[in-house]
């Protein structure tokens, strides 16, 4: 089952992917757009920064942007950052994405 943080992470990635190439979005702007608190988003974004999906840029004009080509980002890339630790699993941990996991279709 997909947890709440993973669902929000997918929404975040879709919002960031919808930005024009090279643009960033701040945590505050994401908060307003998604209706989530800044502190909650910071926790989700921290986990996403540890993946090849999202990167943070500091300074004026900073914020978040995709770390690579949107066509190369899969749903699995996002969801795998939010899988449960080994000791708390209720289902076997997958070493590779299941076949149903497809690439994000982005405009």
CSV table of N, CA and C in Angstrom, one decimal:
chain,number,residue,atom,x,y,z
A,1,UNK,N,0.8,-1.2,0.0
A,1,UNK,CA,0.0,0.0,0.0
A,1,UNK,C,0.9,1.2,0.0
A,2,UNK,N,0.4,2.3,-0.7
A,2,UNK,CA,1.2,3.5,-0.8
A,2,UNK,C,0.8,4.4,0.4
A,3,UNK,N,1.8,4.9,1.2
A,3,UNK,CA,1.5,5.7,2.3
A,3,UNK,C,1.2,7.1,1.9
A,4,UNK,N,0.8,7.9,2.8
A,4,UNK,CA,0.4,9.3,2.6
A,4,UNK,C,1.6,10.2,2.1
A,5,UNK,N,2.7,10.0,2.7
A,5,UNK,CA,3.9,10.7,2.3
A,5,UNK,C,4.2,10.4,0.8
A,6,UNK,N,4.2,9.2,0.4
A,6,UNK,CA,4.5,8.8,-0.9
A,6,UNK,C,3.5,9.4,-1.9
A,7,UNK,N,2.2,9.4,-1.6
A,7,UNK,CA,1.2,10.1,-2.4
A,7,UNK,C,1.5,11.6,-2.6
A,8,UNK,N,1.8,12.2,-1.5
A,8,UNK,CA,2.2,13.6,-1.5
A,8,UNK,C,3.4,13.9,-2.4
A,9,UNK,N,4.4,13.0,-2.2
A,9,UNK,CA,5.6,13.1,-3.0
A,9,UNK,C,5.3,13.0,-4.5
A,10,UNK,N,4.4,12.1,-4.9
A,10,UNK,CA,4.0,12.0,-6.3
A,10,UNK,C,3.4,13.4,-6.8
A,11,UNK,N,2.6,13.9,-5.9
A,11,UNK,CA,2.0,15.2,-6.3
A,11,UNK,C,3.0,16.3,-6.4
A,12,UNK,N,4.0,16.3,-5.5
A,12,UNK,CA,5.1,17.3,-5.5
A,12,UNK,C,5.9,17.2,-6.8
A,13,UNK,N,6.2,15.9,-7.2
A,13,UNK,CA,7.0,15.7,-8.4
A,13,UNK,C,6.2,16.2,-9.6
A,14,UNK,N,4.9,15.9,-9.7
A,14,UNK,CA,4.1,16.3,-10.8
A,14,UNK,C,4.0,17.9,-10.9
A,15,UNK,N,3.9,18.5,-9.8
A,15,UNK,CA,3.9,20.0,-9.8
A,15,UNK,C,5.2,20.5,-10.3
A,16,UNK,N,6.3,20.0,-9.7
A,16,UNK,CA,7.7,20.5,-10.2
A,16,UNK,C,7.9,20.2,-11.6
A,17,UNK,N,7.4,19.0,-12.1
A,17,UNK,CA,7.6,18.6,-13.5
A,17,UNK,C,6.8,19.5,-14.4
A,18,UNK,N,5.7,20.1,-13.9
A,18,UNK,CA,4.9,21.0,-14.8
A,18,UNK,C,5.5,22.4,-15.0
A,19,UNK,N,6.5,22.7,-14.2
A,19,UNK,CA,7.2,24.0,-14.4
A,19,UNK,C,7.9,24.1,-15.7
A,20,UNK,N,8.1,25.3,-16.3
A,20,UNK,CA,8.9,25.4,-17.4
A,20,UNK,C,10.4,25.0,-17.1
A,21,UNK,N,11.0,24.5,-18.1
A,21,UNK,CA,12.4,24.0,-17.9
A,21,UNK,C,13.3,25.1,-17.3
A,22,UNK,N,14.0,24.7,-16.3
A,22,UNK,CA,15.0,25.5,-15.6
A,22,UNK,C,14.4,26.4,-14.4
A,23,UNK,N,13.0,26.4,-14.3
A,23,UNK,CA,12.4,27.1,-13.2
A,23,UNK,C,12.4,26.3,-12.0
A,24,UNK,N,12.3,27.0,-10.8
A,24,UNK,CA,12.2,26.3,-9.5
A,24,UNK,C,10.9,26.7,-8.8
A,25,UNK,N,10.6,26.0,-7.8
A,25,UNK,CA,9.4,26.4,-7.0
A,25,UNK,C,9.9,26.3,-5.5
A,26,UNK,N,9.5,27.2,-4.7
A,26,UNK,CA,9.8,27.2,-3.3
A,26,UNK,C,8.9,26.4,-2.5
A,27,UNK,N,9.3,26.1,-1.3
A,27,UNK,CA,8.5,25.3,-0.4
A,27,UNK,C,7.2,26.0,-0.1
A,28,UNK,N,7.3,27.3,0.1
A,28,UNK,CA,6.1,28.1,0.4
A,28,UNK,C,5.1,28.1,-0.8
A,29,UNK,N,5.6,28.1,-2.0
A,29,UNK,CA,4.7,28.0,-3.2
A,29,UNK,C,4.1,26.6,-3.3
A,30,UNK,N,4.9,25.6,-3.0
A,30,UNK,CA,4.3,24.2,-3.0
A,30,UNK,C,3.3,24.1,-1.9
A,31,UNK,N,3.5,24.7,-0.8
A,31,UNK,CA,2.6,24.6,0.3
A,31,UNK,C,1.2,25.3,-0.1
A,32,UNK,N,1.3,26.4,-0.7
A,32,UNK,CA,0.1,27.1,-1.1
A,32,UNK,C,-0.6,26.3,-2.2
A,33,UNK,N,0.1,25.7,-3.1
A,33,UNK,CA,-0.5,25.0,-4.2
A,33,UNK,C,-1.1,23.7,-3.8
A,34,UNK,N,-0.5,23.0,-2.9
A,34,UNK,CA,-0.9,21.7,-2.5
A,34,UNK,C,-1.8,21.7,-1.2
A,35,UNK,N,-1.8,22.8,-0.5
A,35,UNK,CA,-2.6,22.9,0.7
A,35,UNK,C,-2.0,22.1,1.9
A,36,UNK,N,-0.6,22.0,1.9
A,36,UNK,CA,0.1,21.2,2.9
A,36,UNK,C,1.0,22.2,3.7
A,37,UNK,N,1.2,21.9,4.9
A,37,UNK,CA,2.1,22.8,5.7
A,37,UNK,C,3.5,22.8,5.3
A,38,UNK,N,4.2,23.9,5.4
A,38,UNK,CA,5.6,24.0,5.0
A,38,UNK,C,6.4,23.0,5.8
A,39,UNK,N,6.2,22.8,7.1
A,39,UNK,CA,7.0,21.9,7.9
A,39,UNK,C,6.8,20.4,7.4
A,40,UNK,N,5.6,20.0,7.0
A,40,UNK,CA,5.4,18.7,6.5
A,40,UNK,C,6.1,18.5,5.2
A,41,UNK,N,5.9,19.5,4.3
A,41,UNK,CA,6.6,19.5,3.0
A,41,UNK,C,8.1,19.3,3.1
A,42,UNK,N,8.7,20.0,4.0
A,42,UNK,CA,10.1,20.0,4.2
A,42,UNK,C,10.6,18.5,4.5
A,43,UNK,N,9.8,17.8,5.3
A,43,UNK,CA,10.1,16.4,5.5
A,43,UNK,C,10.1,15.5,4.3
A,44,UNK,N,9.0,15.7,3.5
A,44,UNK,CA,8.8,15.0,2.3
A,44,UNK,C,9.9,15.4,1.3
A,45,UNK,N,10.2,16.6,1.1
A,45,UNK,CA,11.2,17.1,0.2
A,45,UNK,C,12.6,16.6,0.6
A,46,UNK,N,12.9,16.5,1.9
A,46,UNK,CA,14.2,16.0,2.3
A,46,UNK,C,14.4,14.6,1.8
A,47,UNK,N,13.4,13.8,1.9
A,47,UNK,CA,13.5,12.4,1.4
A,47,UNK,C,13.6,12.4,-0.2
A,48,UNK,N,12.9,13.3,-0.8
A,48,UNK,CA,13.0,13.3,-2.3
A,48,UNK,C,14.4,13.8,-2.8
A,49,UNK,N,15.0,14.7,-2.0
A,49,UNK,CA,16.4,15.2,-2.3
A,49,UNK,C,17.4,14.1,-2.3
A,50,UNK,N,17.1,13.0,-1.6
A,50,UNK,CA,18.0,11.9,-1.5
A,50,UNK,C,17.8,10.8,-2.6
A,51,UNK,N,17.1,11.2,-3.6
A,51,UNK,CA,16.8,10.4,-4.8
A,51,UNK,C,17.3,11.1,-6.0
A,52,UNK,N,17.3,10.4,-7.2
A,52,UNK,CA,17.7,11.1,-8.4
A,52,UNK,C,16.5,11.8,-9.0
A,53,UNK,N,15.5,12.1,-8.3
A,53,UNK,CA,14.3,12.8,-8.8
A,53,UNK,C,14.3,14.3,-8.7
A,54,UNK,N,14.7,14.8,-7.5
A,54,UNK,CA,14.5,16.2,-7.2
A,54,UNK,C,15.9,16.8,-6.6
A,55,UNK,N,16.1,18.0,-7.0
A,55,UNK,CA,17.3,18.7,-6.4
A,55,UNK,C,16.8,20.1,-5.9
A,56,UNK,N,17.6,20.5,-4.9
A,56,UNK,CA,17.3,21.8,-4.3
A,56,UNK,C,18.4,22.8,-4.7
A,57,UNK,N,18.0,24.0,-5.0
A,57,UNK,CA,18.9,25.1,-5.4
A,57,UNK,C,18.8,26.2,-4.3
A,58,UNK,N,19.9,26.6,-3.8
A,58,UNK,CA,19.9,27.6,-2.7
A,58,UNK,C,20.1,29.0,-3.3
A,59,UNK,N,19.8,30.0,-2.5
A,59,UNK,CA,20.1,31.4,-2.9
A,59,UNK,C,18.9,32.0,-3.6
A,60,UNK,N,19.1,33.3,-4.0
A,60,UNK,CA,18.0,34.0,-4.7
A,60,UNK,C,17.6,33.2,-6.0
A,61,UNK,N,16.3,33.0,-6.1
A,61,UNK,CA,15.8,32.2,-7.3
A,61,UNK,C,15.8,30.7,-7.0
A,62,UNK,N,16.2,30.4,-5.8
A,62,UNK,CA,16.4,29.0,-5.5
A,62,UNK,C,15.0,28.3,-5.2
A,63,UNK,N,15.1,27.0,-5.0
A,63,UNK,CA,13.8,26.3,-4.8
A,63,UNK,C,14.1,24.8,-5.2
A,64,UNK,N,13.1,24.2,-5.7
A,64,UNK,CA,13.2,22.8,-6.1
A,64,UNK,C,12.9,22.7,-7.6
A,65,UNK,N,13.7,21.7,-8.2
A,65,UNK,CA,13.4,21.4,-9.6
A,65,UNK,C,13.8,19.9,-9.8
A,66,UNK,N,13.4,19.4,-11.0
A,66,UNK,CA,13.7,18.0,-11.2
A,66,UNK,C,15.2,17.9,-11.4
A,67,UNK,N,15.7,16.7,-11.0
A,67,UNK,CA,17.1,16.5,-11.1
A,67,UNK,C,17.5,16.0,-12.5
A,68,UNK,N,16.6,15.6,-13.3
A,68,UNK,CA,16.9,15.1,-14.6
A,68,UNK,C,15.8,15.3,-15.6
A,69,UNK,N,15.8,14.6,-16.7
A,69,UNK,CA,14.8,14.6,-17.7
A,69,UNK,C,13.5,14.0,-17.2
A,70,UNK,N,12.4,14.7,-17.3
A,70,UNK,CA,11.1,14.1,-16.8
A,70,UNK,C,10.8,12.7,-17.3
A,71,UNK,N,11.2,12.5,-18.6
A,71,UNK,CA,10.8,11.2,-19.2
A,71,UNK,C,11.6,10.1,-18.6
A,72,UNK,N,12.7,10.4,-17.8
A,72,UNK,CA,13.5,9.3,-17.2
A,72,UNK,C,13.1,9.0,-15.8
A,73,UNK,N,12.1,9.8,-15.3
A,73,UNK,CA,11.7,9.6,-13.9
A,73,UNK,C,10.5,8.7,-13.8
A,74,UNK,N,10.6,7.6,-13.0
A,74,UNK,CA,9.5,6.7,-12.9
A,74,UNK,C,8.8,6.9,-11.6
A,75,UNK,N,7.6,6.4,-11.6
A,75,UNK,CA,6.8,6.4,-10.3
A,75,UNK,C,7.6,5.6,-9.2
A,76,UNK,N,8.3,4.5,-9.6
A,76,UNK,CA,9.1,3.8,-8.7
A,76,UNK,C,10.2,4.6,-8.1
A,77,UNK,N,10.8,5.5,-8.9
A,77,UNK,CA,11.8,6.4,-8.3
A,77,UNK,C,11.3,7.2,-7.2
A,78,UNK,N,10.1,7.6,-7.2
A,78,UNK,CA,9.5,8.4,-6.2
A,78,UNK,C,9.1,7.5,-5.0
A,79,UNK,N,8.3,6.5,-5.3
A,79,UNK,CA,7.8,5.6,-4.3
A,79,UNK,C,8.8,4.9,-3.5
A,80,UNK,N,9.9,4.5,-4.1
A,80,UNK,CA,11.0,3.7,-3.4
A,80,UNK,C,11.6,4.6,-2.2
A,81,UNK,N,11.5,5.9,-2.3
A,81,UNK,CA,12.1,6.7,-1.3
A,81,UNK,C,11.2,6.7,0.0
A,82,UNK,N,10.0,6.1,-0.1
A,82,UNK,CA,9.1,6.1,1.0
A,82,UNK,C,8.7,4.7,1.4
A,83,UNK,N,9.4,3.7,1.0
A,83,UNK,CA,9.1,2.4,1.4
A,83,UNK,C,9.5,2.2,2.9
A,84,UNK,N,8.8,1.3,3.5
A,84,UNK,CA,9.0,1.1,5.0
A,84,UNK,C,10.4,0.5,5.3
A,85,UNK,N,11.0,0.8,6.4
A,85,UNK,CA,12.2,0.2,6.8
A,85,UNK,C,12.1,-1.3,6.9
A,86,UNK,N,13.1,-2.1,6.7
A,86,UNK,CA,13.1,-3.5,6.7
A,86,UNK,C,12.4,-4.1,7.9
A,87,UNK,N,12.6,-3.6,9.1
A,87,UNK,CA,12.0,-4.2,10.3
A,87,UNK,C,10.5,-4.0,10.4
A,88,UNK,N,9.9,-3.1,9.6
A,88,UNK,CA,8.5,-2.8,9.8
A,88,UNK,C,7.7,-3.3,8.6
A,89,UNK,N,8.3,-4.0,7.7
A,89,UNK,CA,7.6,-4.4,6.5
A,89,UNK,C,6.5,-5.4,6.8
A,90,UNK,N,5.4,-5.3,6.0
A,90,UNK,CA,4.3,-6.3,6.1
A,90,UNK,C,4.3,-7.1,4.8
A,91,UNK,N,5.0,-6.7,3.8
A,91,UNK,CA,5.1,-7.4,2.5
A,91,UNK,C,6.5,-7.5,2.2
A,92,UNK,N,6.9,-8.5,1.3
A,92,UNK,CA,8.3,-8.6,0.9
A,92,UNK,C,8.8,-7.3,0.2
A,93,UNK,N,10.0,-6.9,0.5
A,93,UNK,CA,10.7,-5.8,-0.1
A,93,UNK,C,11.0,-6.1,-1.5
A,94,UNK,N,10.7,-5.2,-2.4
A,94,UNK,CA,11.0,-5.4,-3.9
A,94,UNK,C,12.4,-4.9,-4.2
A,95,UNK,N,13.2,-5.7,-4.9
A,95,UNK,CA,14.5,-5.2,-5.3
A,95,UNK,C,14.4,-4.4,-6.6
A,96,UNK,N,13.4,-4.6,-7.3
A,96,UNK,CA,13.2,-3.9,-8.6
A,96,UNK,C,11.7,-3.5,-8.7
A,97,UNK,N,11.4,-2.5,-9.6
A,97,UNK,CA,10.0,-2.1,-9.7
A,97,UNK,C,9.2,-3.2,-10.3
A,98,UNK,N,7.9,-3.3,-9.9
A,98,UNK,CA,7.1,-4.3,-10.5
A,98,UNK,C,6.7,-3.8,-11.9
A,99,UNK,N,6.3,-4.7,-12.7
A,99,UNK,CA,6.0,-4.4,-14.2
A,99,UNK,C,5.0,-3.3,-14.3
A,100,UNK,N,4.0,-3.2,-13.4
A,100,UNK,CA,3.0,-2.2,-13.6
A,100,UNK,C,3.5,-0.7,-13.4
A,101,UNK,N,4.7,-0.6,-12.8
A,101,UNK,CA,5.2,0.8,-12.6
A,101,UNK,C,5.7,1.3,-13.9
A,102,UNK,N,5.1,2.4,-14.3
A,102,UNK,CA,5.5,2.9,-15.6
A,102,UNK,C,6.1,4.3,-15.5
A,103,UNK,N,6.7,4.8,-16.5
A,103,UNK,CA,7.3,6.1,-16.5
A,103,UNK,C,6.2,7.2,-16.3
A,104,UNK,N,6.5,8.3,-15.6
A,104,UNK,CA,5.5,9.4,-15.5
A,104,UNK,C,5.3,10.0,-16.9
A,105,UNK,N,4.1,10.2,-17.2
A,105,UNK,CA,3.8,10.8,-18.5
A,105,UNK,C,3.6,12.3,-18.2
A,106,UNK,N,4.5,13.1,-18.7
A,106,UNK,CA,4.5,14.5,-18.5
A,106,UNK,C,4.4,15.3,-19.8
A,107,UNK,N,3.7,16.4,-19.7
A,107,UNK,CA,3.5,17.2,-20.9
A,107,UNK,C,4.9,17.8,-21.4
